[in-house]
């Protein structure tokens, strides 16, 4: 069983940076890890994901070039560096684990099995 806890959210100004962390209590280095976000009244959307070995990544078009996902196997932790933040980035950010057998990185939230409780990111203009 995998338990995930997100930290690092907060209130920042447009153009600032934040780094989110997702700490796992169980083994996650053998699985794809993803970040999703959900704004008030909207669906939960894909943000970024990283492959089992940590060398392949995938990003939503809205964050490409600004966000970077990475993982540290020794610490059993996945990170998301967020630069040049915009007000439209405001949302609750969730970390998730895909334990399936897919040979590709999946972007649907329904493909992910374990979820953290989320961390709030608010960007003022």
CSV table of C-alpha atoms in Angstrom, one decimal:
chain,number,residue,atom,x,y,z
A,1,UNK,CA,0.0,0.0,0.0
A,2,UNK,CA,1.2,3.5,-0.9
A,3,UNK,CA,0.5,6.7,1.1
A,4,UNK,CA,1.3,10.1,-0.4
A,5,UNK,CA,1.6,13.5,1.3
A,6,UNK,CA,2.0,16.8,-0.6
A,7,UNK,CA,3.7,19.8,0.8
A,8,UNK,CA,5.1,23.2,-0.5
A,9,UNK,CA,1.9,25.1,-1.5
A,10,UNK,CA,1.2,28.6,-0.5
A,11,UNK,CA,0.3,32.2,-1.5
A,12,UNK,CA,2.6,33.8,-4.0
A,13,UNK,CA,2.7,36.7,-6.5
A,14,UNK,CA,2.6,36.3,-10.3
A,15,UNK,CA,6.1,35.5,-11.6
A,16,UNK,CA,7.2,33.8,-8.4
A,17,UNK,CA,8.3,30.2,-7.9
A,18,UNK,CA,7.3,27.3,-5.7
A,19,UNK,CA,8.5,23.7,-5.3
A,20,UNK,CA,6.0,21.0,-4.4
A,21,UNK,CA,7.1,17.8,-2.7
A,22,UNK,CA,5.3,14.4,-2.6
A,23,UNK,CA,6.6,12.1,0.1
A,24,UNK,CA,5.6,8.4,0.0
A,25,UNK,CA,5.4,5.9,2.9
A,26,UNK,CA,5.6,2.9,0.6
A,27,UNK,CA,7.7,2.0,-2.5
A,28,UNK,CA,6.9,4.2,-5.5
A,29,UNK,CA,10.2,4.0,-7.5
A,30,UNK,CA,8.7,1.2,-9.6
A,31,UNK,CA,5.7,3.2,-10.7
A,32,UNK,CA,4.8,6.2,-12.8
A,33,UNK,CA,4.2,9.3,-10.7
A,34,UNK,CA,2.0,12.2,-11.7
A,35,UNK,CA,0.8,15.7,-10.6
A,36,UNK,CA,-2.8,16.9,-11.2
A,37,UNK,CA,-4.6,20.1,-10.2
A,38,UNK,CA,-8.2,21.1,-9.6
A,39,UNK,CA,-9.4,24.7,-9.6
A,40,UNK,CA,-12.8,25.7,-7.9
A,41,UNK,CA,-15.7,24.4,-10.0
A,42,UNK,CA,-13.5,22.7,-12.5
A,43,UNK,CA,-12.4,19.2,-13.4
A,44,UNK,CA,-9.2,17.6,-12.1
A,45,UNK,CA,-6.6,18.1,-14.9
A,46,UNK,CA,-3.3,16.5,-15.7
A,47,UNK,CA,-0.2,18.6,-15.1
A,48,UNK,CA,2.9,16.4,-15.3
A,49,UNK,CA,4.1,12.8,-14.9
A,50,UNK,CA,7.4,11.0,-14.7
A,51,UNK,CA,8.4,7.5,-15.8
A,52,UNK,CA,9.4,4.6,-13.6
A,53,UNK,CA,13.2,5.2,-14.1
A,54,UNK,CA,12.8,9.0,-13.8
A,55,UNK,CA,14.2,9.8,-17.3
A,56,UNK,CA,11.0,10.3,-19.3
A,57,UNK,CA,8.5,13.2,-18.5
A,58,UNK,CA,5.3,14.5,-19.9
A,59,UNK,CA,3.7,17.9,-19.4
A,60,UNK,CA,0.4,19.6,-20.1
A,61,UNK,CA,0.7,22.4,-22.7
A,62,UNK,CA,-0.3,25.0,-20.2
A,63,UNK,CA,2.7,24.4,-18.0
A,64,UNK,CA,5.3,23.2,-20.5
A,65,UNK,CA,8.5,25.3,-20.2
A,66,UNK,CA,7.6,26.6,-16.7
A,67,UNK,CA,7.1,23.4,-14.6
A,68,UNK,CA,9.6,20.6,-14.0
A,69,UNK,CA,8.8,17.2,-12.5
A,70,UNK,CA,11.6,15.1,-10.9
A,71,UNK,CA,12.0,12.2,-8.5
A,72,UNK,CA,14.5,11.1,-5.8
A,73,UNK,CA,14.6,7.3,-5.4
A,74,UNK,CA,16.8,7.5,-2.2
A,75,UNK,CA,14.2,9.7,-0.5
A,76,UNK,CA,11.2,8.1,-2.1
A,77,UNK,CA,9.9,11.5,-3.1
A,78,UNK,CA,8.7,13.3,-6.3
A,79,UNK,CA,9.0,17.0,-6.8
A,80,UNK,CA,7.4,19.7,-9.0
A,81,UNK,CA,9.4,22.9,-9.6
A,82,UNK,CA,7.0,25.7,-10.7
A,83,UNK,CA,8.5,28.9,-12.2
A,84,UNK,CA,6.9,32.0,-13.7
A,85,UNK,CA,3.6,31.3,-11.9
A,86,UNK,CA,0.4,32.8,-13.3
A,87,UNK,CA,-3.0,33.5,-11.6
A,88,UNK,CA,-4.5,30.7,-13.7
A,89,UNK,CA,-2.2,28.2,-12.0
A,90,UNK,CA,-4.2,28.7,-8.8
A,91,UNK,CA,-5.6,25.3,-7.8
A,92,UNK,CA,-5.3,22.4,-5.3
A,93,UNK,CA,-2.3,20.3,-6.5
A,94,UNK,CA,-2.4,16.5,-6.1
A,95,UNK,CA,0.3,13.8,-6.3
A,96,UNK,CA,-0.7,10.4,-7.6
A,97,UNK,CA,0.7,6.9,-8.4
A,98,UNK,CA,-0.1,4.8,-11.5
A,99,UNK,CA,0.5,1.2,-10.5
A,100,UNK,CA,-0.8,-0.2,-13.9
A,101,UNK,CA,1.2,-2.2,-16.5
A,102,UNK,CA,1.1,0.5,-19.3
A,103,UNK,CA,4.3,0.9,-21.2
A,104,UNK,CA,3.5,4.6,-21.8
A,105,UNK,CA,2.9,7.5,-19.4
A,106,UNK,CA,-0.8,7.9,-19.0
A,107,UNK,CA,-2.5,11.3,-18.5
A,108,UNK,CA,-6.0,10.4,-17.4
A,109,UNK,CA,-6.7,10.7,-13.6
A,110,UNK,CA,-8.7,7.5,-13.8
A,111,UNK,CA,-5.4,5.6,-14.6
A,112,UNK,CA,-4.0,6.5,-11.2
A,113,UNK,CA,-4.6,4.3,-8.1
A,114,UNK,CA,-3.2,6.2,-5.0
A,115,UNK,CA,-3.7,10.0,-4.3
A,116,UNK,CA,-2.5,12.5,-1.7
A,117,UNK,CA,-4.8,14.9,0.1
A,118,UNK,CA,-3.6,17.9,-2.0
A,119,UNK,CA,-1.8,21.2,-1.3
A,120,UNK,CA,-3.2,24.7,-2.1
A,121,UNK,CA,-1.4,27.0,-4.5
A,122,UNK,CA,-2.7,30.5,-4.9
A,123,UNK,CA,-1.1,33.0,-7.3
A,124,UNK,CA,-2.1,36.7,-7.0
A,125,UNK,CA,-1.8,39.2,-9.9
